[in-house]
Amino acid sequence: MKRILFILLLSVFLTAPVAMAKTLSKVAAIVNNEIITTYQVDKEVAAALAKSPNKNQLTTEQFEEMKTQVLDKMVNDKLLKLRIKELGLHVADGELNDAIEDVQKKNGLTREELEHALTSQGMSFAAYKQQIEDEILRYKLLGREVNYKILVTSREVRAYYDAHIDEYAVEPTIRVNRISYELPTDNEAEIAALRKQAEVTRDLLLNGEDFQTVLAGQGDAASGGDMGDLVEADLAEPLQLALADLAVGEVSEPLELNGQLHLFQVTERTGGDGDPFLQVQAEIEEKLKREKTDSRFQEWQKELRDNAYVEIKI
């Protein structure tokens, strides 16, 4: 019954004339010397509902919880804007134009195409410019009051790596070219001929002949190609043994496996060389920086709110 009642109320809310919403608008919250109206809250709630995949399945309690979350975000956004104003932060015309041109460049759009795309989404170019300006101001504010305090030491990075070393273990991989000959089951003369051909082919490869040229020269007698990147530990044991001591460019001895005679040429080896920590150091540092930034932002936002006058009226 509650859900049915809520859907009916939501239907009335979404279809109510704007004039009525303005007439019924009250103070939803006071933030320092500014107010947030119920009309503004309802507008943001409607936008949030439009994006929600469960908008037609919310209970009254869930709807009220969403409304509370929306109002809480609006209060925090208002505090950010007041702090920006207090610090006198601004965006020069050149900065704003450069940011918009960067968006156009990344998306391969002309200004006219960008404006058309915005219109198709129900947004004016003026509103879009304001949105970009707000984002730049927010970035400047956080850079001034949050990000500059974030420091990740090399000791912290190393400690994190040591605590999560299993997650960053680098499995050695190998890239291999293959030439394979199908072995007949009971013709020793043909088998001997194929073994001889494989030895000659191996010599060509060891002498620096181009792999594709050598493979093409086998005609229908052989198949093969690039096997891609392989994790050595996942390979069949006979293949692991055949490749174990081969350097890049070297070719295995002919190997009989699964009814075929194979040659394997190593073209690349990765992992297992050098210090694994150095390969992931920058990644870990960035991860720790993000975590510290998020944590510090939450603290700073709480400080900002604790030092402000905020009164919720609904």
PDB file of N, CA and C in Angstrom, residues 4-50:
ATOM      1  N   ILE A   4       2.300   1.828  -3.497  1.00  0.00           N
ATOM      2  CA  ILE A   4       1.290   2.371  -4.416  1.00  0.00           C
ATOM      3  C   ILE A   4       1.057   3.842  -4.126  1.00  0.00           C
ATOM      4  N   LEU A   5       0.957   4.184  -2.845  1.00  0.00           N
ATOM      5  CA  LEU A   5       0.755   5.573  -2.460  1.00  0.00           C
ATOM      6  C   LEU A   5       1.924   6.428  -2.920  1.00  0.00           C
ATOM      7  N   PHE A   6       3.152   5.913  -2.745  1.00  0.00           N
ATOM      8  CA  PHE A   6       4.333   6.673  -3.154  1.00  0.00           C
ATOM      9  C   PHE A   6       4.341   6.923  -4.662  1.00  0.00           C
ATOM     10  N   ILE A   7       4.010   5.897  -5.446  1.00  0.00           N
ATOM     11  CA  ILE A   7       4.000   6.055  -6.908  1.00  0.00           C
ATOM     12  C   ILE A   7       2.994   7.119  -7.321  1.00  0.00           C
ATOM     13  N   LEU A   8       1.835   7.132  -6.658  1.00  0.00           N
ATOM     14  CA  LEU A   8       0.832   8.149  -6.964  1.00  0.00           C
ATOM     15  C   LEU A   8       1.343   9.539  -6.610  1.00  0.00           C
ATOM     16  N   LEU A   9       1.975   9.656  -5.455  1.00  0.00           N
ATOM     17  CA  LEU A   9       2.532  10.947  -5.050  1.00  0.00           C
ATOM     18  C   LEU A   9       3.622  11.396  -6.010  1.00  0.00           C
ATOM     19  N   LEU A  10       4.464  10.443  -6.409  1.00  0.00           N
ATOM     20  CA  LEU A  10       5.542  10.770  -7.345  1.00  0.00           C
ATOM     21  C   LEU A  10       4.980  11.233  -8.674  1.00  0.00           C
ATOM     22  N   SER A  11       3.911  10.569  -9.142  1.00  0.00           N
ATOM     23  CA  SER A  11       3.283  10.960 -10.394  1.00  0.00           C
ATOM     24  C   SER A  11       2.772  12.391 -10.325  1.00  0.00           C
ATOM     25  N   VAL A  12       2.134  12.728  -9.199  1.00  0.00           N
ATOM     26  CA  VAL A  12       1.627  14.096  -9.024  1.00  0.00           C
ATOM     27  C   VAL A  12       2.783  15.079  -9.000  1.00  0.00           C
ATOM     28  N   PHE A  13       3.857  14.701  -8.294  1.00  0.00           N
ATOM     29  CA  PHE A  13       5.006  15.598  -8.167  1.00  0.00           C
ATOM     30  C   PHE A  13       5.642  15.870  -9.521  1.00  0.00           C
ATOM     31  N   LEU A  14       5.828  14.803 -10.318  1.00  0.00           N
ATOM     32  CA  LEU A  14       6.519  14.965 -11.597  1.00  0.00           C
ATOM     33  C   LEU A  14       5.686  15.713 -12.623  1.00  0.00           C
ATOM     34  N   THR A  15       4.372  15.695 -12.457  1.00  0.00           N
ATOM     35  CA  THR A  15       3.509  16.353 -13.444  1.00  0.00           C
ATOM     36  C   THR A  15       2.978  17.688 -12.967  1.00  0.00           C
ATOM     37  N   ALA A  16       3.302  18.063 -11.732  1.00  0.00           N
ATOM     38  CA  ALA A  16       2.790  19.336 -11.211  1.00  0.00           C
ATOM     39  C   ALA A  16       3.385  20.507 -11.968  1.00  0.00           C
ATOM     40  N   PRO A  17       2.598  21.549 -12.241  1.00  0.00           N
ATOM     41  CA  PRO A  17       3.119  22.719 -12.936  1.00  0.00           C
ATOM     42  C   PRO A  17       4.217  23.371 -12.137  1.00  0.00           C
ATOM     43  N   VAL A  18       5.199  23.926 -12.854  1.00  0.00           N
ATOM     44  CA  VAL A  18       6.320  24.600 -12.199  1.00  0.00           C
ATOM     45  C   VAL A  18       5.815  25.735 -11.332  1.00  0.00           C
ATOM     46  N   ALA A  19       4.836  26.439 -11.792  1.00  0.00           N
ATOM     47  CA  ALA A  19       4.296  27.572 -11.039  1.00  0.00           C
ATOM     48  C   ALA A  19       3.822  27.125  -9.666  1.00  0.00           C
ATOM     49  N   MET A  20       3.141  25.965  -9.588  1.00  0.00           N
ATOM     50  CA  MET A  20       2.660  25.452  -8.318  1.00  0.00           C
ATOM     51  C   MET A  20       3.826  25.150  -7.394  1.00  0.00           C
ATOM     52  N   ALA A  21       4.923  24.509  -7.979  1.00  0.00           N
ATOM     53  CA  ALA A  21       6.088  24.181  -7.174  1.00  0.00           C
ATOM     54  C   ALA A  21       6.688  25.431  -6.577  1.00  0.00           C
ATOM     55  N   LYS A  22       6.760  26.503  -7.370  1.00  0.00           N
ATOM     56  CA  LYS A  22       7.316  27.761  -6.878  1.00  0.00           C
ATOM     57  C   LYS A  22       6.438  28.348  -5.778  1.00  0.00           C
ATOM     58  N   THR A  23       5.135  28.245  -5.955  1.00  0.00           N
ATOM     59  CA  THR A  23       4.203  28.803  -4.982  1.00  0.00           C
ATOM     60  C   THR A  23       4.340  28.103  -3.635  1.00  0.00           C
ATOM     61  N   LEU A  24       4.533  26.766  -3.678  1.00  0.00           N
ATOM     62  CA  LEU A  24       4.597  25.988  -2.450  1.00  0.00           C
ATOM     63  C   LEU A  24       6.005  25.915  -1.873  1.00  0.00           C
ATOM     64  N   SER A  25       6.969  26.540  -2.530  1.00  0.00           N
ATOM     65  CA  SER A  25       8.345  26.447  -2.101  1.00  0.00           C
ATOM     66  C   SER A  25       8.547  27.049  -0.716  1.00  0.00           C
ATOM     67  N   LYS A  26       9.290  26.302   0.111  1.00  0.00           N
ATOM     68  CA  LYS A  26       9.611  26.749   1.465  1.00  0.00           C
ATOM     69  C   LYS A  26      11.117  26.632   1.668  1.00  0.00           C
ATOM     70  N   VAL A  27      11.573  27.042   2.821  1.00  0.00           N
ATOM     71  CA  VAL A  27      12.988  26.925   3.147  1.00  0.00           C
ATOM     72  C   VAL A  27      13.268  25.487   3.591  1.00  0.00           C
ATOM     73  N   ALA A  28      14.179  24.821   2.859  1.00  0.00           N
ATOM     74  CA  ALA A  28      14.549  23.454   3.209  1.00  0.00           C
ATOM     75  C   ALA A  28      15.754  23.431   4.137  1.00  0.00           C
ATOM     76  N   ALA A  29      16.670  24.391   3.943  1.00  0.00           N
ATOM     77  CA  ALA A  29      17.863  24.445   4.782  1.00  0.00           C
ATOM     78  C   ALA A  29      18.447  25.843   4.744  1.00  0.00           C
ATOM     79  N   ILE A  30      19.109  26.204   5.828  1.00  0.00           N
ATOM     80  CA  ILE A  30      19.846  27.462   5.902  1.00  0.00           C
ATOM     81  C   ILE A  30      21.322  27.115   6.031  1.00  0.00           C
ATOM     82  N   VAL A  31      22.129  27.681   5.135  1.00  0.00           N
ATOM     83  CA  VAL A  31      23.575  27.435   5.139  1.00  0.00           C
ATOM     84  C   VAL A  31      24.260  28.781   5.259  1.00  0.00           C
ATOM     85  N   ASN A  32      24.792  29.050   6.455  1.00  0.00           N
ATOM     86  CA  ASN A  32      25.317  30.384   6.776  1.00  0.00           C
ATOM     87  C   ASN A  32      24.237  31.429   6.479  1.00  0.00           C
ATOM     88  N   ASN A  33      24.474  32.330   5.531  1.00  0.00           N
ATOM     89  CA  ASN A  33      23.487  33.375   5.253  1.00  0.00           C
ATOM     90  C   ASN A  33      22.650  33.081   4.002  1.00  0.00           C
ATOM     91  N   GLU A  34      22.746  31.850   3.496  1.00  0.00           N
ATOM     92  CA  GLU A  34      22.005  31.498   2.276  1.00  0.00           C
ATOM     93  C   GLU A  34      21.017  30.381   2.569  1.00  0.00           C
ATOM     94  N   ILE A  35      20.032  30.242   1.674  1.00  0.00           N
ATOM     95  CA  ILE A  35      19.004  29.215   1.877  1.00  0.00           C
ATOM     96  C   ILE A  35      18.948  28.256   0.689  1.00  0.00           C
ATOM     97  N   ILE A  36      18.434  27.090   0.972  1.00  0.00           N
ATOM     98  CA  ILE A  36      18.091  26.108  -0.058  1.00  0.00           C
ATOM     99  C   ILE A  36      16.597  25.891   0.060  1.00  0.00           C
ATOM    100  N   THR A  37      15.877  26.040  -1.033  1.00  0.00           N
ATOM    101  CA  THR A  37      14.418  25.942  -0.989  1.00  0.00           C
ATOM    102  C   THR A  37      13.950  24.520  -1.264  1.00  0.00           C
ATOM    103  N   THR A  38      12.712  24.252  -0.867  1.00  0.00           N
ATOM    104  CA  THR A  38      12.134  22.939  -1.142  1.00  0.00           C
ATOM    105  C   THR A  38      11.952  22.725  -2.642  1.00  0.00           C
ATOM    106  N   TYR A  39      11.736  23.832  -3.365  1.00  0.00           N
ATOM    107  CA  TYR A  39      11.617  23.721  -4.819  1.00  0.00           C
ATOM    108  C   TYR A  39      12.935  23.234  -5.421  1.00  0.00           C
ATOM    109  N   GLN A  40      14.052  23.795  -4.942  1.00  0.00           N
ATOM    110  CA  GLN A  40      15.359  23.372  -5.433  1.00  0.00           C
ATOM    111  C   GLN A  40      15.624  21.909  -5.089  1.00  0.00           C
ATOM    112  N   VAL A  41      15.237  21.518  -3.878  1.00  0.00           N
ATOM    113  CA  VAL A  41      15.425  20.125  -3.457  1.00  0.00           C
ATOM    114  C   VAL A  41      14.594  19.189  -4.335  1.00  0.00           C
ATOM    115  N   ASP A  42      13.323  19.545  -4.546  1.00  0.00           N
ATOM    116  CA  ASP A  42      12.454  18.700  -5.370  1.00  0.00           C
ATOM    117  C   ASP A  42      12.999  18.547  -6.786  1.00  0.00           C
ATOM    118  N   LYS A  43      13.572  19.624  -7.305  1.00  0.00           N
ATOM    119  CA  LYS A  43      14.137  19.584  -8.654  1.00  0.00           C
ATOM    120  C   LYS A  43      15.316  18.608  -8.722  1.00  0.00           C
ATOM    121  N   GLU A  44      16.185  18.649  -7.692  1.00  0.00           N
ATOM    122  CA  GLU A  44      17.332  17.741  -7.649  1.00  0.00           C
ATOM    123  C   GLU A  44      16.899  16.300  -7.405  1.00  0.00           C
ATOM    124  N   VAL A  45      15.855  16.123  -6.591  1.00  0.00           N
ATOM    125  CA  VAL A  45      15.330  14.782  -6.350  1.00  0.00           C
ATOM    126  C   VAL A  45      14.767  14.191  -7.645  1.00  0.00           C
ATOM    127  N   ALA A  46      14.051  15.014  -8.406  1.00  0.00           N
ATOM    128  CA  ALA A  46      13.501  14.555  -9.684  1.00  0.00           C
ATOM    129  C   ALA A  46      14.621  14.119 -10.619  1.00  0.00           C
ATOM    130  N   ALA A  47      15.723  14.879 -10.635  1.00  0.00           N
ATOM    131  CA  ALA A  47      16.858  14.522 -11.487  1.00  0.00           C
ATOM    132  C   ALA A  47      17.489  13.213 -11.034  1.00  0.00           C
ATOM    133  N   ALA A  48      17.582  13.026  -9.706  1.00  0.00           N
ATOM    134  CA  ALA A  48      18.148  11.784  -9.169  1.00  0.00           C
ATOM    135  C   ALA A  48      17.251  10.591  -9.481  1.00  0.00           C
ATOM    136  N   LEU A  49      15.940  10.804  -9.381  1.00  0.00           N
ATOM    137  CA  LEU A  49      14.990   9.731  -9.702  1.00  0.00           C
ATOM    138  C   LEU A  49      15.081   9.326 -11.161  1.00  0.00           C
ATOM    139  N   ALA A  50      15.262  10.318 -12.033  1.00  0.00           N
ATOM    140  CA  ALA A  50      15.337  10.033 -13.465  1.00  0.00           C
ATOM    141  C   ALA A  50      16.515   9.123 -13.796  1.00  0.00           C
TER     142      ALA A  50
END
